[in-house]
Coordinates of C-alpha atoms and ligand atoms in Angstrom, one line a residue:
M1 CA 3.0 39.5 -20.2
L2 CA 6.5 40.9 -19.4
I3 CA 6.9 42.0 -15.7
A4 CA 9.6 42.5 -13.3
N5 CA 10.9 39.4 -11.7
P6 CA 9.7 39.6 -8.0
E7 CA 13.0 38.1 -6.8
N8 CA 15.3 40.5 -8.1
G9 CA 13.2 43.4 -9.5
R10 CA 14.9 43.1 -12.9
Q11 CA 12.9 43.5 -16.0
D12 CA 14.9 41.3 -18.4
G13 CA 12.1 41.1 -21.1
N14 CA 12.0 37.5 -21.2
I15 CA 10.6 36.8 -17.9
D16 CA 7.0 36.4 -16.6
M17 CA 5.4 35.2 -13.6
N18 CA 4.8 31.6 -15.1
G19 CA 8.1 30.9 -16.7
F20 CA 10.8 32.2 -19.1
T21 CA 12.1 32.0 -22.7
V22 CA 15.5 31.1 -23.6
N23 CA 17.1 30.3 -26.8
G24 CA 13.8 30.7 -28.6
R25 CA 11.9 28.3 -26.4
G26 CA 9.5 28.9 -23.6
Y27 CA 9.5 27.1 -20.3
R28 CA 6.8 26.9 -17.7
L29 CA 7.9 26.6 -14.1
P30 CA 6.2 23.9 -12.2
A31 CA 5.1 24.6 -8.7
G32 CA 7.4 21.8 -7.1
P33 CA 11.0 21.1 -7.3
V34 CA 12.4 20.0 -10.8
A35 CA 15.6 17.9 -11.4
V36 CA 17.0 16.9 -14.7
I37 CA 19.7 14.3 -14.4
C38 CA 22.3 13.4 -17.1
V39 CA 23.6 9.9 -16.5
D40 CA 26.8 10.2 -18.3
G41 CA 27.5 7.3 -20.7
C42 CA 24.2 5.6 -19.8
E43 CA 23.7 3.1 -22.7
E44 CA 20.1 1.9 -22.4
E45 CA 21.4 -1.8 -21.6
Y46 CA 22.7 -0.6 -18.2
L47 CA 19.2 0.2 -17.2
D48 CA 17.6 -2.8 -18.8
V49 CA 19.9 -5.2 -16.9
A50 CA 19.8 -3.4 -13.6
L51 CA 16.1 -3.2 -13.8
A52 CA 15.8 -6.9 -14.8
Q53 CA 18.0 -8.0 -12.0
G54 CA 16.0 -6.0 -9.2
R55 CA 18.9 -3.6 -8.7
M56 CA 16.9 -0.4 -9.4
P57 CA 13.7 -0.7 -7.2
S58 CA 13.2 3.1 -7.2
M59 CA 13.7 3.4 -10.9
A60 CA 11.1 0.6 -11.4
R61 CA 8.7 2.8 -9.1
I62 CA 9.5 5.7 -11.2
L63 CA 8.7 4.1 -14.5
E64 CA 5.4 2.5 -13.0
G65 CA 3.9 6.1 -12.8
G66 CA 6.2 7.8 -15.4
W67 CA 7.3 7.4 -18.9
R68 CA 10.4 5.8 -20.6
G69 CA 11.5 6.2 -24.1
S70 CA 14.8 6.8 -26.2
A71 CA 16.1 10.1 -27.4
R72 CA 18.7 11.0 -29.9
G73 CA 21.7 12.8 -28.6
A74 CA 23.9 15.4 -30.4
L75 CA 27.0 14.4 -32.3
P76 CA 29.7 14.0 -31.7
S77 CA 28.5 11.8 -28.8
F78 CA 30.8 13.4 -26.2
T79 CA 30.3 14.7 -22.8
N80 CA 30.8 18.5 -23.1
V81 CA 28.8 18.6 -26.6
N82 CA 25.8 17.1 -25.0
N83 CA 26.0 18.6 -21.6
A84 CA 26.1 22.0 -23.2
A85 CA 23.1 21.1 -25.5
I86 CA 21.1 19.8 -22.5
V87 CA 21.5 22.8 -20.4
T88 CA 20.6 25.2 -23.3
G89 CA 18.1 23.1 -25.1
A90 CA 20.1 23.8 -28.3
P91 CA 22.1 21.9 -30.8
P92 CA 25.9 22.4 -31.1
A93 CA 25.5 24.8 -34.0
I94 CA 24.0 27.3 -31.3
T95 CA 26.0 26.2 -28.3
G96 CA 29.4 26.5 -30.3
L97 CA 30.5 23.3 -28.4
S98 CA 31.8 20.8 -31.0
G99 CA 33.8 18.6 -28.8
N100 CA 35.9 18.8 -25.6
F101 CA 38.7 19.9 -27.9
F102 CA 39.1 21.8 -31.2
L103 CA 41.7 23.5 -33.4
D104 CA 41.5 27.2 -33.2
P105 CA 41.4 28.5 -36.9
D106 CA 42.7 31.9 -35.7
T107 CA 45.8 30.6 -34.0
G108 CA 46.3 27.2 -35.2
E109 CA 46.3 26.1 -31.6
E110 CA 44.7 23.1 -30.2
V111 CA 42.3 24.6 -27.4
M112 CA 40.4 22.5 -24.6
M113 CA 36.7 23.8 -24.7
N114 CA 36.1 23.6 -21.0
S115 CA 35.7 27.3 -20.0
A116 CA 32.7 29.4 -20.1
D117 CA 34.1 31.5 -22.8
F118 CA 33.3 28.9 -25.3
L119 CA 29.6 28.7 -24.7
R120 CA 27.9 30.9 -27.2
C121 CA 24.3 31.0 -25.8
E122 CA 22.4 31.3 -22.5
T123 CA 21.6 28.4 -20.3
V124 CA 18.0 27.3 -19.1
L125 CA 19.7 27.3 -15.6
A126 CA 20.5 30.9 -15.7
A127 CA 17.1 31.9 -17.2
A128 CA 15.4 30.0 -14.4
A129 CA 17.5 31.6 -11.7
R130 CA 16.7 35.0 -13.2
A131 CA 12.9 34.0 -13.2
G132 CA 13.3 33.4 -9.4
R133 CA 14.0 29.8 -9.0
K134 CA 16.5 28.3 -6.6
V135 CA 18.8 26.9 -9.2
A136 CA 21.7 24.3 -8.5
M137 CA 23.9 22.7 -11.0
V138 CA 26.1 19.9 -9.5
T139 CA 28.4 18.2 -11.9
A140 CA 30.9 15.3 -11.1
K141 CA 33.8 17.0 -13.2
E142 CA 34.9 20.5 -12.2
K143 CA 35.6 21.4 -15.9
L144 CA 32.1 20.8 -16.8
R145 CA 30.9 23.1 -13.9
D146 CA 33.2 25.8 -15.3
L147 CA 31.8 25.5 -18.7
L148 CA 28.1 25.5 -18.0
S149 CA 27.8 28.1 -15.1
P150 CA 27.8 31.4 -17.1
G151 CA 24.9 33.5 -16.1
L152 CA 24.3 31.4 -13.0
L153 CA 26.9 32.9 -10.9
T154 CA 27.5 36.2 -12.6
D155 CA 25.5 39.3 -13.4
G156 CA 24.1 39.5 -9.8
V157 CA 22.2 36.2 -10.3
I158 CA 22.9 33.9 -7.4
G159 CA 22.3 30.1 -8.4
M160 CA 24.7 27.4 -7.1
A161 CA 27.2 25.5 -9.3
F162 CA 29.7 23.1 -7.9
S163 CA 31.3 19.6 -8.5
S164 CA 31.8 16.6 -6.4
E165 CA 35.5 16.7 -7.7
K166 CA 36.0 20.0 -5.9
A167 CA 33.3 19.8 -3.4
A168 CA 35.5 20.9 -0.5
E169 CA 36.4 24.0 -2.3
A170 CA 33.0 25.3 -3.0
R171 CA 32.5 28.9 -1.6
Q172 CA 29.5 31.1 -1.4
P173 CA 31.1 33.9 -3.7
T174 CA 32.3 31.7 -6.3
H175 CA 29.9 28.7 -6.3
G176 CA 26.7 30.1 -4.5
I177 CA 27.3 27.7 -1.7
S178 CA 29.7 26.9 1.1
G179 CA 29.9 23.8 3.3
V180 CA 29.2 21.1 0.6
E181 CA 30.9 18.5 2.5
A182 CA 28.7 19.0 5.6
L183 CA 25.6 18.6 3.4
A184 CA 26.7 15.5 1.2
G185 CA 29.8 14.1 2.7
E186 CA 33.5 14.1 1.9
T187 CA 34.8 14.9 -1.5
P188 CA 35.1 11.7 -3.5
P189 CA 37.8 10.7 -6.0
I190 CA 37.1 11.8 -9.6
Y191 CA 37.9 8.2 -11.0
S192 CA 35.1 6.5 -9.0
G193 CA 31.4 5.7 -9.1
E194 CA 31.0 7.7 -5.8
A195 CA 31.9 10.8 -7.9
S196 CA 28.4 10.4 -9.5
V197 CA 26.5 9.1 -6.7
Y198 CA 27.7 12.2 -4.7
V199 CA 26.2 14.4 -7.2
L200 CA 22.6 12.8 -6.7
R201 CA 23.1 12.9 -3.0
A202 CA 24.0 16.4 -2.9
G203 CA 21.0 17.4 -5.1
A204 CA 18.6 15.4 -2.8
A205 CA 20.2 17.2 0.2
L206 CA 19.6 20.6 -1.3
V207 CA 16.1 19.8 -2.1
A208 CA 15.6 18.5 1.4
A209 CA 16.9 21.5 2.9
G210 CA 14.9 23.8 0.7
Q211 CA 18.0 25.3 -0.9
A212 CA 17.3 24.4 -4.4
D213 CA 14.1 23.6 -6.4
F214 CA 15.4 23.6 -10.0
L215 CA 18.4 21.3 -10.4
Y216 CA 20.9 19.9 -13.0
L217 CA 22.6 16.9 -11.9
S218 CA 25.3 15.8 -14.4
L219 CA 27.4 12.5 -13.6
T220 CA 30.5 10.9 -14.8
D221 CA 31.0 7.9 -17.1
Y222 CA 33.9 6.4 -15.3
I223 CA 31.9 3.3 -14.4
Q224 CA 30.5 3.0 -17.9
H225 CA 34.0 3.1 -19.5
K226 CA 35.2 0.5 -17.1
Y227 CA 32.4 -2.0 -17.0
A228 CA 29.6 -3.6 -19.4
P229 CA 26.0 -3.6 -18.1
H230 CA 26.0 -7.1 -16.9
E231 CA 29.3 -6.7 -14.8
E232 CA 28.9 -6.4 -11.0
G233 CA 30.9 -3.1 -11.1
A234 CA 28.1 -1.6 -13.2
L235 CA 25.3 -3.1 -11.3
E236 CA 26.5 -2.0 -8.0
F237 CA 26.9 1.6 -9.3
Y238 CA 23.2 1.6 -10.7
G239 CA 22.0 0.3 -7.4
A240 CA 23.8 3.1 -5.6
M241 CA 22.5 5.7 -7.8
D242 CA 19.0 4.1 -7.5
V243 CA 18.8 4.9 -3.8
E244 CA 19.4 8.7 -4.5
L245 CA 16.9 8.6 -7.3
G246 CA 14.4 7.2 -4.8
R247 CA 15.2 10.1 -2.3
L248 CA 14.7 12.7 -5.0
V249 CA 11.3 11.2 -6.0
D250 CA 10.3 11.0 -2.4
L251 CA 11.0 14.7 -1.9
G252 CA 8.4 15.3 -4.7
C253 CA 10.9 16.2 -7.4
R254 CA 9.5 16.1 -11.0
L255 CA 12.3 14.1 -12.8
G256 CA 13.7 14.1 -16.2
I257 CA 16.5 11.5 -16.7
T258 CA 18.7 11.2 -19.8
A259 CA 22.3 10.7 -20.9
D260 CA 24.8 12.6 -22.9
H261 CA 25.8 9.5 -24.9
G262 CA 25.9 5.8 -24.8
M263 CA 28.9 3.4 -24.6
N264 CA 30.3 0.5 -26.6
A265 CA 32.9 -2.1 -26.3
K266 CA 35.6 -0.9 -28.7
C267 CA 37.8 -3.9 -28.9
R268 CA 38.5 -7.4 -30.8
E269 CA 37.5 -10.6 -29.3
D270 CA 40.9 -11.0 -27.5
G271 CA 40.2 -7.7 -25.5
T272 CA 42.6 -5.5 -27.4
P273 CA 41.4 -2.1 -28.5
R274 CA 40.3 -1.9 -32.4
V275 CA 41.8 1.6 -33.3
I276 CA 42.4 3.1 -36.6
Y277 CA 45.3 5.6 -36.2
L278 CA 44.1 8.0 -38.8
E279 CA 46.9 10.5 -38.8
D280 CA 49.3 7.7 -39.5
E281 CA 47.3 6.4 -42.2
L282 CA 46.9 9.8 -43.9
Y283 CA 50.6 10.3 -43.6
E284 CA 51.4 7.1 -45.4
E285 CA 48.9 7.6 -48.1
F286 CA 49.0 11.6 -48.6
G287 CA 52.2 12.7 -46.9
D288 CA 52.8 15.2 -44.2
G289 CA 50.5 18.0 -43.0
N290 CA 47.1 16.5 -42.3
K291 CA 46.1 16.8 -38.7
V292 CA 43.6 14.7 -36.8
I293 CA 41.9 16.2 -33.7
C294 CA 40.4 13.9 -31.2
P295 CA 37.7 15.9 -29.5
I296 CA 37.2 13.3 -26.8
T297 CA 40.3 14.7 -25.3
D298 CA 39.9 16.3 -22.0
P299 CA 41.7 16.3 -18.7
Y300 CA 40.3 13.0 -17.6
V301 CA 41.6 10.3 -20.1
A302 CA 42.9 7.7 -18.0
H303 CA 39.8 5.5 -18.6
H304 CA 39.6 5.8 -22.4
G305 CA 43.1 6.9 -23.7
A306 CA 41.5 9.8 -25.6
L307 CA 40.2 7.3 -28.2
G308 CA 36.5 7.8 -29.3
S309 CA 34.5 7.1 -32.5
Y310 CA 34.7 10.5 -33.8
V311 CA 37.5 12.7 -35.1
T312 CA 37.9 15.8 -37.2
V313 CA 40.7 16.3 -39.8
H314 CA 42.4 19.5 -40.8
L315 CA 43.7 18.9 -44.2
A316 CA 47.0 20.4 -45.6
E317 CA 45.1 20.8 -48.9
P318 CA 41.4 21.6 -48.2
G319 CA 41.0 21.5 -51.9
R320 CA 41.5 17.8 -51.9
A321 CA 38.7 17.1 -49.2
A322 CA 36.3 15.1 -51.5
E323 CA 39.3 12.8 -52.7
I324 CA 40.6 12.3 -49.3
A325 CA 37.1 11.6 -47.8
G326 CA 36.6 9.1 -50.4
W327 CA 39.8 7.2 -49.5
I328 CA 39.1 7.4 -45.7
K329 CA 35.7 6.0 -46.3
S330 CA 37.3 3.0 -47.8
L331 CA 39.1 2.1 -44.6
E332 CA 37.7 -0.9 -42.7
G333 CA 35.8 0.3 -39.6
V334 CA 35.1 3.9 -40.8
T335 CA 31.3 4.4 -41.2
E336 CA 30.9 7.9 -42.3
V337 CA 32.9 10.9 -43.5
L338 CA 31.6 14.2 -44.1
E339 CA 33.1 17.4 -45.5
K340 CA 32.8 20.6 -43.3
T341 CA 29.8 22.2 -44.7
Q342 CA 27.9 19.0 -45.0
A343 CA 28.7 17.9 -41.4
A344 CA 27.8 21.3 -40.1
D345 CA 24.4 21.1 -41.9
L346 CA 23.6 17.5 -41.2
L347 CA 24.8 17.4 -37.6
E348 CA 24.1 20.9 -36.6
L349 CA 27.7 21.6 -35.8
P350 CA 29.4 25.0 -35.5
V351 CA 31.2 25.3 -38.9
D352 CA 34.1 27.3 -37.5
R353 CA 34.9 24.8 -34.8
I354 CA 35.3 21.6 -37.0
G355 CA 38.0 20.6 -39.4
D356 CA 37.8 20.1 -43.1
L357 CA 36.3 16.6 -42.6
I358 CA 34.6 14.7 -39.9
V359 CA 35.2 10.9 -39.5
M360 CA 33.1 8.4 -37.6
S361 CA 33.9 4.7 -37.0
A362 CA 31.9 1.5 -36.2
A363 CA 30.4 0.6 -32.9
D364 CA 33.4 -1.5 -32.0
T365 CA 36.1 0.7 -33.4
V366 CA 37.9 3.9 -32.3
L367 CA 39.8 6.7 -34.2
G368 CA 43.1 8.0 -32.9
R369 CA 46.0 10.2 -34.3
S370 CA 49.0 7.9 -33.8
P371 CA 50.0 5.6 -31.1
E372 CA 52.2 8.1 -29.3
H373 CA 49.2 10.4 -28.7
H374 CA 47.3 7.8 -26.8
D375 CA 48.3 6.6 -23.4
L376 CA 46.7 3.2 -23.0
S377 CA 48.9 2.1 -20.1
Q378 CA 46.2 2.9 -17.6
L379 CA 43.5 0.8 -19.2
D380 CA 43.2 -2.1 -17.0
R381 CA 40.1 -3.5 -18.9
P382 CA 39.0 -3.8 -22.5
L383 CA 38.4 -0.4 -23.9
R384 CA 35.0 1.0 -23.9
S385 CA 34.3 4.2 -25.4
H386 CA 31.9 6.5 -27.5
G387 CA 31.8 9.5 -29.7
G388 CA 30.1 8.3 -32.9
R389 CA 26.7 7.5 -34.4
F390 CA 26.4 4.2 -32.4
E391 CA 26.5 6.0 -29.1
T392 CA 23.9 8.7 -29.7
M393 CA 20.7 7.0 -28.7
V394 CA 20.1 7.4 -24.9
P395 CA 17.4 6.9 -22.3
L396 CA 14.8 9.6 -21.9
I397 CA 12.8 9.0 -18.7
F398 CA 10.2 11.2 -16.8
S399 CA 8.7 10.6 -13.4
G400 CA 5.2 11.2 -14.7
P401 CA 3.2 10.7 -17.8
L402 CA 3.7 13.0 -20.8
N403 CA 0.7 15.2 -22.0
A404 CA -0.5 14.5 -25.5
E405 CA 1.5 17.0 -27.2
Y406 CA 4.7 15.9 -25.7
A407 CA 4.0 12.2 -26.2
A408 CA 3.5 12.9 -29.9
K409 CA 6.9 15.0 -29.9
A410 CA 8.7 12.1 -28.2
A411 CA 7.3 9.7 -30.8
A412 CA 8.3 12.0 -33.7
D413 CA 11.8 13.4 -32.9
P414 CA 12.8 12.7 -29.3
R415 CA 16.1 14.5 -28.5
N416 CA 18.1 14.5 -25.3
F417 CA 18.6 18.2 -25.4
D418 CA 14.9 18.8 -25.1
V419 CA 14.8 17.2 -21.6
F420 CA 14.1 20.6 -19.7
D421 CA 11.5 21.4 -22.2
Y422 CA 9.7 18.1 -21.5
V423 CA 10.1 18.4 -17.8
C424 CA 8.7 21.9 -17.7
N425 CA 6.2 21.8 -20.4
G426 CA 5.4 18.1 -21.0
L427 CA 4.6 16.4 -17.8
E428 CA 1.1 15.8 -16.6
Q429 CA 2.1 15.3 -12.9
Ligands
ZN1 ZN1 30.0 11.7 -21.1

């Protein structure tokens, strides 16, 4: 039944009293607060080790009455790609987000895809806000907030969207909230674990204050790039997150927890990074004019030097794609090479925002352009990164048991970007 939304009187056509539909999927709205958390870069092992060492008592409590499995994330296994998929419930072919970065075929320029203009479909968050929920999106990085906030702060819909990075700058007219520091504390540095813990703390404070009841809390992977699961730096971080997870559960939140991608060590035994500089390799074999784009690139590259396990290649002679793909495939450390249409089909990518080839590398190997494009001077520890096939499996956790239909769905084809669907439609609690 389609009726006017009681909160704003609009008749959007896709709203009814019990939920909403967005990107072809219906969502029921549970009575209590809902929070979906994207623990950026959360390879399963981080949780396994922290739980085994007793560092996550709240998570252990959540799992006792809840559900834990694994889900497949979207490729490339990068942050913007998967955050966009999660908040829309749709794959990259629909969201339009193929990386943090792409080569615009119209202008030939390399463009950072971190503004709202690049998102091609509506978000679950905007739809929930229109359906009358008090929606809050809190991200660690400001650029992610910009990317994912369309519809939430515009068109007369007042949700909230702010980042821990720019917490002090949040203002009612532009962010839907002022006084974030009074709510959650002083703005943390972006290159810190606190940037993530702050997101969870702010979320819990909003629920406690009755200011939000439908939340998306998206963290940053600074710690996971820096520390392996068994290292104290990681364990301390997961312990600090756990305190806030406990608060959210105690506040009666229905939780869905997943990640945008995993994380692997990308180095040799001596700790030096294992890199294939693909643009240089192509130059030596095929001459000038082939361009490698590293879509992991964003304004925050100090902790990975813009090196990930997925790149896309724009060829000087696209007619030679099959031949060049075959040659790239023979390079040691390369695991997959796909031509454009094949990649768009198999990986559900937007065909106009990828190059002629996409290339992925092994769990321990990253792909780059040439050494001068990658500043590794700020890497103070062995390189850990993501982007390829080996970082697509991520945790999928719910604070309650799944109903039979969604348990079957989770057994058949669990995807991280269905997490809002599970939380709204699939939990028994
Ligand atoms: Zn990420």
